[in-house]
Amino acid sequence: MSKVLLVLYDGGDHAREQPRLLGTTENELGIRKWLEDQGHTLVTTSDKEGENSTFDKELVDAEVIITTPFHPGYLTRERLEKAKKLKIAVTAGIGSDHVDLDAANEINGGITVAEVTGSNVVSVAEHVIMTILNLVRNFVPAHEQIEAGEWNVAAAAKNEYDLEGKVVGTVAVGRIGERVLRRLKPFDCKELLYFDYQPLKPEVEKEIGCRRVEDLEEMLGQCDVVTINCPLHEKTRGLFNKDLISKMKKGAWLVNTARGAIVVKEDVAEALKSGQLNGYGGDVWFPQPAPKDHPLRYAKNQWGGGNAMVPHMSGTSLDAQKRYADGVKSILDSYFSKREDYRLEDLIVHKGDYATKAYGQRTSKK
């Protein structure tokens, strides 16, 4: 029988009060009884930092590792080389950039890396829309005013705008990016733009009312709002640095629910301070959890607002947790039964090679 290592975040009293918080160490994706009934061993932990962490100690003889993008157990080459029995790494959610995929291809004859594709795309797309509106309507400073017992309409309204009539662009138009554009259509934006290596079908562009821009910098120069929806890889890591942000329309809003490392945090903070960016919002950080001194916890624009950052929560609504918990169970069932009848879209690395074209494509600045 197999040893399964599960790395999740602690829910504490919240998880005990709400059993639908499946992504917590207390509720364990709802899979403990199912695994133990089959004779497998489940070890669950949130302790993942440092050489003496429970994660590092238990990974050595684990056959299966499950973790989430929200509290990721980073599977570096060094860790994978020590995990002599590891056969499959499953992401409970979407995004496997916490895994060294090249190393997974090479070690132990090839470690399968899988995720639950599509499990939280709706949740993230909704969060993007909410964040855009929070920033454009200057909601956070206005709400903080109320909490402080104050009432100053001018202070809030001096940086409040309508979304209607604005140009909004998405960097990548995959499952999330397309859903964001569809949800923006009713707001009567001036234009909906997208940058991607692969265009949407003409009929889809017409249905949404969006237009592809083949040059990223050209798109950024036109946008009042930019939303990042691309995966993290070697060509998108640090993509939004000081240079690229300088190509954006002055006073634009930037939303990132993709991955924290796609932006250079210090450069975003400086752009807010200088007025190059009017706001930055989203829920992704690097590293995660974000340290207390992370600059994007406190960065403000010249008006004292423009920050709509939250913990990594966009893709972990209770509805999404049910979907990715069910998806993990399905992947494990395929593995333990030896059927290996995985959904192709769930596989990132399999049998020593990249399983899907998605991870072979690279989004560049040009």
Short mmCIF file of C-alpha atoms in Angstrom, two decimals:
data_model
loop_
_atom_site.label_atom_id
_atom_site.label_comp_id
_atom_site.label_asym_id
_atom_site.label_seq_id
_atom_site.Cartn_x
_atom_site.Cartn_y
_atom_site.Cartn_z
CA MET A 1 0.00 0.00 0.00
CA SER A 2 1.04 3.62 -0.54
CA LYS A 3 2.01 6.54 1.64
CA VAL A 4 0.23 9.76 0.65
CA LEU A 5 1.59 13.13 1.83
CA LEU A 6 -0.92 15.98 1.91
CA VAL A 7 0.34 19.57 2.36
CA LEU A 8 -2.48 22.02 3.10
CA TYR A 9 -3.09 25.17 5.14
CA ASP A 10 -4.43 25.13 8.70
CA GLY A 11 -8.05 26.16 9.08
CA GLY A 12 -8.25 26.03 12.87
CA ASP A 13 -11.65 26.91 14.32
CA HIS A 14 -12.82 28.04 10.89
CA ALA A 15 -12.37 24.52 9.49
CA ARG A 16 -14.10 22.96 12.46
CA GLU A 17 -17.02 25.38 12.11
CA GLN A 18 -17.19 24.90 8.32
CA PRO A 19 -16.56 21.30 7.19
CA ARG A 20 -16.82 22.45 3.57
CA LEU A 21 -13.37 24.03 3.98
CA LEU A 22 -11.93 20.93 2.36
CA GLY A 23 -8.57 22.50 1.53
CA THR A 24 -7.48 22.58 5.17
CA THR A 25 -5.39 20.18 7.25
CA GLU A 26 -8.43 19.54 9.43
CA ASN A 27 -10.72 18.43 6.58
CA GLU A 28 -8.06 16.87 4.32
CA LEU A 29 -9.96 17.16 1.02
CA GLY A 30 -12.38 14.63 2.50
CA ILE A 31 -10.14 11.72 1.44
CA ARG A 32 -8.75 10.21 4.67
CA LYS A 33 -11.38 7.51 5.20
CA TRP A 34 -11.43 6.67 1.48
CA LEU A 35 -7.64 6.19 1.44
CA GLU A 36 -7.41 4.31 4.72
CA ASP A 37 -10.25 1.96 3.72
CA GLN A 38 -7.99 0.90 0.83
CA GLY A 39 -5.05 0.35 3.17
CA HIS A 40 -3.11 3.51 2.28
CA THR A 41 -1.42 5.78 4.82
CA LEU A 42 -2.22 9.51 4.84
CA VAL A 43 0.10 12.08 6.44
CA THR A 44 -1.26 15.64 6.52
CA THR A 45 0.73 18.74 7.43
CA SER A 46 1.00 22.48 6.95
CA ASP A 47 4.65 22.51 8.10
CA LYS A 48 6.60 22.95 4.88
CA GLU A 49 9.46 25.39 5.51
CA GLY A 50 13.06 24.41 6.22
CA GLU A 51 15.05 21.17 6.12
CA ASN A 52 13.48 19.88 9.32
CA SER A 53 9.91 20.53 8.23
CA THR A 54 7.37 17.73 8.38
CA PHE A 55 7.04 18.09 4.60
CA ASP A 56 10.74 17.36 4.04
CA LYS A 57 10.85 14.48 6.50
CA GLU A 58 7.74 12.74 5.18
CA LEU A 59 8.44 13.34 1.49
CA VAL A 60 11.46 11.01 1.59
CA ASP A 61 9.35 7.83 1.46
CA ALA A 62 6.05 9.17 0.09
CA GLU A 63 4.66 7.66 -3.11
CA VAL A 64 2.06 10.40 -3.59
CA ILE A 65 2.27 14.11 -2.77
CA ILE A 66 -0.76 16.41 -2.86
CA THR A 67 -0.55 20.14 -2.31
CA THR A 68 -2.37 23.31 -3.33
CA PRO A 69 -1.43 26.61 -4.98
CA PHE A 70 -2.73 28.38 -1.88
CA HIS A 71 -0.18 26.89 0.55
CA PRO A 72 2.23 25.16 -1.84
CA GLY A 73 4.78 22.57 -0.89
CA TYR A 74 7.57 23.59 -3.27
CA LEU A 75 8.94 20.51 -5.04
CA THR A 76 12.44 21.59 -6.00
CA ARG A 77 14.90 19.34 -7.79
CA GLU A 78 16.74 18.81 -4.50
CA ARG A 79 13.57 17.64 -2.76
CA LEU A 80 12.53 15.43 -5.67
CA GLU A 81 15.93 13.75 -5.73
CA LYS A 82 15.49 12.78 -2.08
CA ALA A 83 11.98 11.41 -2.68
CA LYS A 84 13.07 8.02 -4.03
CA LYS A 85 9.58 6.48 -3.94
CA LEU A 86 7.62 9.43 -5.35
CA LYS A 87 5.50 8.53 -8.38
CA ILE A 88 2.84 11.22 -8.64
CA ALA A 89 2.45 14.85 -7.52
CA VAL A 90 -1.09 16.23 -7.56
CA THR A 91 -2.11 19.87 -7.33
CA ALA A 92 -5.46 20.35 -5.61
CA GLY A 93 -6.43 23.24 -7.86
CA ILE A 94 -4.76 24.76 -10.91
CA GLY A 95 -1.11 25.68 -11.39
CA SER A 96 1.86 23.39 -10.91
CA ASP A 97 4.64 25.99 -10.96
CA HIS A 98 5.60 24.95 -7.42
CA VAL A 99 7.02 21.79 -9.05
CA ASP A 100 10.34 21.66 -10.92
CA LEU A 101 8.77 20.08 -13.99
CA ASP A 102 12.05 19.35 -15.75
CA ALA A 103 13.25 17.45 -12.68
CA ALA A 104 9.93 15.59 -12.45
CA ASN A 105 10.47 14.42 -16.03
CA GLU A 106 13.91 13.04 -15.22
CA ILE A 107 13.71 11.60 -11.68
CA ASN A 108 12.41 8.15 -10.69
CA GLY A 109 11.78 7.29 -14.31
CA GLY A 110 9.43 10.24 -14.58
CA ILE A 111 7.10 11.55 -11.86
CA THR A 112 3.56 12.23 -12.99
CA VAL A 113 2.44 15.80 -12.26
CA ALA A 114 -1.31 16.41 -12.42
CA GLU A 115 -3.75 19.14 -11.46
CA VAL A 116 -7.52 19.57 -11.47
CA THR A 117 -7.87 21.65 -14.60
CA GLY A 118 -10.97 23.84 -14.72
CA SER A 119 -11.82 23.36 -11.05
CA ASN A 120 -11.62 27.04 -10.11
CA VAL A 121 -11.63 29.03 -13.35
CA VAL A 122 -15.08 30.51 -12.65
CA SER A 123 -14.04 31.42 -9.10
CA VAL A 124 -10.90 33.22 -10.28
CA ALA A 125 -12.69 35.02 -13.13
CA GLU A 126 -15.28 36.35 -10.68
CA HIS A 127 -12.50 37.52 -8.37
CA VAL A 128 -10.85 39.40 -11.24
CA ILE A 129 -14.06 41.30 -11.95
CA MET A 130 -14.52 42.08 -8.27
CA THR A 131 -10.93 43.36 -7.98
CA ILE A 132 -11.25 45.55 -11.07
CA LEU A 133 -14.39 47.16 -9.67
CA ASN A 134 -12.82 47.57 -6.22
CA LEU A 135 -9.90 49.47 -7.74
CA VAL A 136 -11.74 51.55 -10.32
CA ARG A 137 -14.48 52.56 -7.87
CA ASN A 138 -11.94 53.24 -5.08
CA PHE A 139 -13.89 50.94 -2.78
CA VAL A 140 -11.23 49.98 -0.22
CA PRO A 141 -10.32 53.51 1.00
CA ALA A 142 -14.01 54.40 1.10
CA HIS A 143 -14.81 51.36 3.23
CA GLU A 144 -11.83 51.99 5.52
CA GLN A 145 -13.23 55.48 6.03
CA ILE A 146 -16.51 54.03 7.30
CA GLU A 147 -14.72 51.59 9.62
CA ALA A 148 -12.78 54.53 11.08
CA GLY A 149 -16.01 56.38 11.84
CA GLU A 150 -15.34 59.04 9.21
CA TRP A 151 -17.50 60.50 6.44
CA ASN A 152 -15.68 62.32 3.65
CA VAL A 153 -17.23 61.83 0.22
CA ALA A 154 -14.67 64.04 -1.50
CA ALA A 155 -11.76 62.00 -0.16
CA ALA A 156 -13.21 58.83 -1.70
CA ALA A 157 -14.65 60.32 -4.89
CA LYS A 158 -11.48 62.15 -5.94
CA ASN A 159 -10.13 58.86 -7.29
CA GLU A 160 -13.36 57.05 -8.21
CA TYR A 161 -14.20 56.22 -11.82
CA ASP A 162 -16.65 54.23 -13.93
CA LEU A 163 -15.60 51.02 -15.65
CA GLU A 164 -17.83 51.89 -18.59
CA GLY A 165 -15.86 53.52 -21.37
CA LYS A 166 -12.51 52.13 -20.21
CA VAL A 167 -10.14 49.93 -22.22
CA VAL A 168 -9.47 46.60 -20.50
CA GLY A 169 -6.89 44.05 -21.62
CA THR A 170 -5.95 40.56 -20.49
CA VAL A 171 -2.49 39.06 -20.71
CA ALA A 172 -3.43 35.56 -21.94
CA VAL A 173 -6.91 34.46 -22.91
CA GLY A 174 -7.10 30.88 -21.72
CA ARG A 175 -9.84 29.39 -19.57
CA ILE A 176 -9.76 32.28 -17.09
CA GLY A 177 -8.89 35.15 -19.44
CA GLU A 178 -11.76 34.34 -21.80
CA ARG A 179 -14.21 34.13 -18.90
CA VAL A 180 -13.01 37.51 -17.64
CA LEU A 181 -13.67 39.10 -21.04
CA ARG A 182 -17.13 37.52 -21.22
CA ARG A 183 -18.00 38.92 -17.80
CA LEU A 184 -16.74 42.37 -18.79
CA LYS A 185 -18.93 42.60 -21.90
CA PRO A 186 -22.05 43.91 -20.06
CA PHE A 187 -20.04 46.81 -18.58
CA ASP A 188 -19.86 48.55 -21.98
CA CYS A 189 -16.12 49.04 -21.90
CA LYS A 190 -14.66 51.11 -24.71
CA GLU A 191 -12.60 48.10 -25.85
CA LEU A 192 -11.79 44.60 -24.65
CA LEU A 193 -8.29 43.55 -25.73
CA TYR A 194 -6.18 40.45 -25.30
CA PHE A 195 -2.58 39.39 -25.82
CA ASP A 196 -1.91 35.70 -26.44
CA TYR A 197 0.26 33.54 -28.66
CA GLN A 198 -2.89 31.89 -29.99
CA PRO A 199 -5.94 33.87 -31.16
CA LEU A 200 -9.49 33.10 -30.23
CA LYS A 201 -11.73 31.80 -32.97
CA PRO A 202 -13.19 34.70 -35.02
CA GLU A 203 -16.71 33.78 -33.97
CA VAL A 204 -15.71 33.87 -30.30
CA GLU A 205 -14.05 37.28 -30.73
CA LYS A 206 -17.23 38.55 -32.36
CA GLU A 207 -19.45 37.09 -29.64
CA ILE A 208 -17.41 38.69 -26.85
CA GLY A 209 -16.60 41.86 -28.75
CA CYS A 210 -12.86 41.65 -28.10
CA ARG A 211 -9.75 42.22 -30.21
CA ARG A 212 -6.33 40.58 -30.19
CA VAL A 213 -3.19 42.74 -29.99
CA GLU A 214 -0.10 40.84 -31.11
CA ASP A 215 2.42 43.05 -29.28
CA LEU A 216 2.21 43.11 -25.49
CA GLU A 217 3.68 46.58 -25.06
CA GLU A 218 1.29 47.97 -27.67
CA MET A 219 -1.68 46.53 -25.78
CA LEU A 220 -0.46 47.82 -22.43
CA GLY A 221 -0.13 51.34 -23.82
CA GLN A 222 -3.84 51.35 -24.69
CA CYS A 223 -5.30 49.85 -21.50
CA ASP A 224 -6.84 51.58 -18.53
CA VAL A 225 -7.07 48.19 -16.79
CA VAL A 226 -4.76 45.19 -17.28
CA THR A 227 -5.48 41.74 -15.86
CA ILE A 228 -2.78 39.05 -15.79
CA ASN A 229 -4.07 35.55 -16.55
CA CYS A 230 -1.00 33.73 -17.90
CA PRO A 231 0.88 30.81 -16.33
CA LEU A 232 4.20 31.26 -14.56
CA HIS A 233 7.22 29.91 -16.43
CA GLU A 234 10.71 31.07 -17.32
CA LYS A 235 9.54 33.77 -19.73
CA THR A 236 6.78 35.22 -17.55
CA ARG A 237 8.72 35.22 -14.27
CA GLY A 238 9.34 38.89 -13.46
CA LEU A 239 7.60 39.90 -16.70
CA PHE A 240 5.98 42.97 -15.14
CA ASN A 241 9.14 44.75 -14.09
CA LYS A 242 9.95 48.47 -14.02
CA ASP A 243 10.60 48.55 -17.76
CA LEU A 244 7.36 46.87 -18.83
CA ILE A 245 5.26 48.80 -16.30
CA SER A 246 6.68 52.02 -17.79
CA LYS A 247 5.07 51.00 -21.09
CA MET A 248 1.63 50.93 -19.48
CA LYS A 249 -0.76 53.84 -19.73
CA LYS A 250 0.03 56.22 -16.87
CA GLY A 251 -2.47 55.81 -14.05
CA ALA A 252 -3.66 52.36 -15.15
CA TRP A 253 -4.86 49.65 -12.79
CA LEU A 254 -3.15 46.25 -12.72
CA VAL A 255 -4.82 43.04 -11.48
CA ASN A 256 -2.92 39.81 -10.87
CA THR A 257 -4.65 36.57 -9.92
CA ALA A 258 -2.18 34.42 -11.88
CA ARG A 259 1.07 34.08 -9.89
CA GLY A 260 2.89 36.53 -7.65
CA ALA A 261 6.28 35.96 -9.28
CA ILE A 262 5.02 37.29 -12.64
CA VAL A 263 5.48 40.78 -11.22
CA VAL A 264 8.53 42.31 -9.54
CA LYS A 265 7.00 43.33 -6.24
CA GLU A 266 9.35 46.23 -5.56
CA ASP A 267 8.72 47.66 -9.03
CA VAL A 268 4.94 47.48 -8.58
CA ALA A 269 5.19 49.22 -5.20
CA GLU A 270 7.34 51.98 -6.71
CA ALA A 271 4.97 52.38 -9.68
CA LEU A 272 2.07 52.90 -7.26
CA LYS A 273 4.03 55.47 -5.30
CA SER A 274 5.05 57.40 -8.44
CA GLY A 275 1.58 57.38 -9.98
CA GLN A 276 2.54 55.20 -12.95
CA LEU A 277 0.00 52.73 -11.55
CA ASN A 278 -3.20 53.94 -9.94
CA GLY A 279 -3.85 50.58 -8.33
CA TYR A 280 -2.74 47.00 -7.93
CA GLY A 281 -4.94 44.17 -6.75
CA GLY A 282 -5.26 40.42 -6.69
CA ASP A 283 -4.50 37.51 -4.43
CA VAL A 284 -1.20 35.96 -5.51
CA TRP A 285 2.14 36.47 -3.79
CA PHE A 286 5.67 35.18 -3.90
CA PRO A 287 6.49 33.50 -1.68
CA GLN A 288 3.30 32.21 -0.09
CA PRO A 289 2.29 32.85 2.62
CA ALA A 290 3.52 36.40 2.10
CA PRO A 291 5.96 37.57 4.82
CA LYS A 292 4.81 40.45 6.99
CA ASP A 293 7.30 42.81 5.35
CA HIS A 294 6.16 42.04 1.79
CA PRO A 295 5.95 45.47 0.07
CA LEU A 296 2.63 44.76 -1.62
CA ARG A 297 0.91 44.41 1.74
CA TYR A 298 1.34 48.14 2.29
CA ALA A 299 1.93 49.78 -1.10
CA LYS A 300 -0.37 52.74 -1.81
CA ASN A 301 -0.92 55.10 -4.71
CA GLN A 302 -0.47 58.87 -4.49
CA TRP A 303 -4.04 59.21 -3.15
CA GLY A 304 -3.41 56.85 -0.24
CA GLY A 305 -5.30 53.92 -1.78
CA GLY A 306 -5.06 51.69 -4.80
CA ASN A 307 -4.33 48.46 -2.93
CA ALA A 308 -6.81 45.61 -3.30
CA MET A 309 -4.62 42.69 -2.24
CA VAL A 310 -6.01 39.72 -0.30
CA PRO A 311 -4.65 36.28 0.69
CA HIS A 312 -4.59 33.68 -2.08
CA MET A 313 -8.32 32.98 -2.07
CA SER A 314 -9.72 33.61 -5.55
CA GLY A 315 -9.63 29.97 -6.58
CA THR A 316 -10.57 28.45 -3.24
CA SER A 317 -14.22 29.36 -2.75
CA LEU A 318 -16.23 26.59 -1.09
CA ASP A 319 -17.66 25.67 -4.49
CA ALA A 320 -14.17 25.46 -5.99
CA GLN A 321 -12.88 23.40 -3.04
CA LYS A 322 -15.56 20.79 -3.69
CA ARG A 323 -14.57 20.65 -7.36
CA TYR A 324 -10.84 20.30 -6.77
CA ALA A 325 -11.30 17.82 -3.91
CA ASP A 326 -13.45 15.64 -6.18
CA GLY A 327 -10.85 16.03 -8.93
CA VAL A 328 -7.99 14.93 -6.67
CA LYS A 329 -9.96 11.83 -5.66
CA SER A 330 -10.57 11.01 -9.33
CA ILE A 331 -6.85 11.35 -10.17
CA LEU A 332 -5.87 9.17 -7.22
CA ASP A 333 -8.46 6.56 -8.18
CA SER A 334 -6.98 6.41 -11.68
CA TYR A 335 -3.50 6.02 -10.20
CA PHE A 336 -4.21 3.45 -7.49
CA SER A 337 -6.41 1.33 -9.77
CA LYS A 338 -3.58 1.31 -12.34
CA ARG A 339 -6.13 2.22 -15.02
CA GLU A 340 -4.32 5.56 -15.51
CA ASP A 341 -7.38 6.84 -17.33
CA TYR A 342 -6.60 10.44 -16.39
CA ARG A 343 -8.24 13.36 -18.11
CA LEU A 344 -5.65 14.53 -20.61
CA GLU A 345 -6.17 18.16 -19.59
CA ASP A 346 -5.23 17.28 -15.98
CA LEU A 347 -1.79 15.94 -16.91
CA ILE A 348 1.21 18.26 -16.93
CA VAL A 349 4.04 15.72 -16.85
CA HIS A 350 3.52 12.03 -17.55
CA LYS A 351 5.82 9.14 -18.45
CA GLY A 352 8.89 11.32 -18.58
CA ASP A 353 7.57 14.06 -20.85
CA TYR A 354 5.27 17.06 -20.96
CA ALA A 355 1.77 15.73 -21.44
CA THR A 356 0.07 18.81 -22.88
CA LYS A 357 1.02 21.49 -25.33
CA ALA A 358 -0.07 24.18 -22.87
CA TYR A 359 3.14 23.89 -20.88
CA GLY A 360 5.26 23.87 -24.02
CA GLN A 361 4.00 27.26 -25.17
CA ARG A 362 5.71 30.40 -23.92
CA THR A 363 4.21 33.87 -23.67
CA SER A 364 6.81 36.56 -24.41
CA LYS A 365 6.89 40.35 -24.38
CA LYS A 366 6.68 40.48 -28.13
#
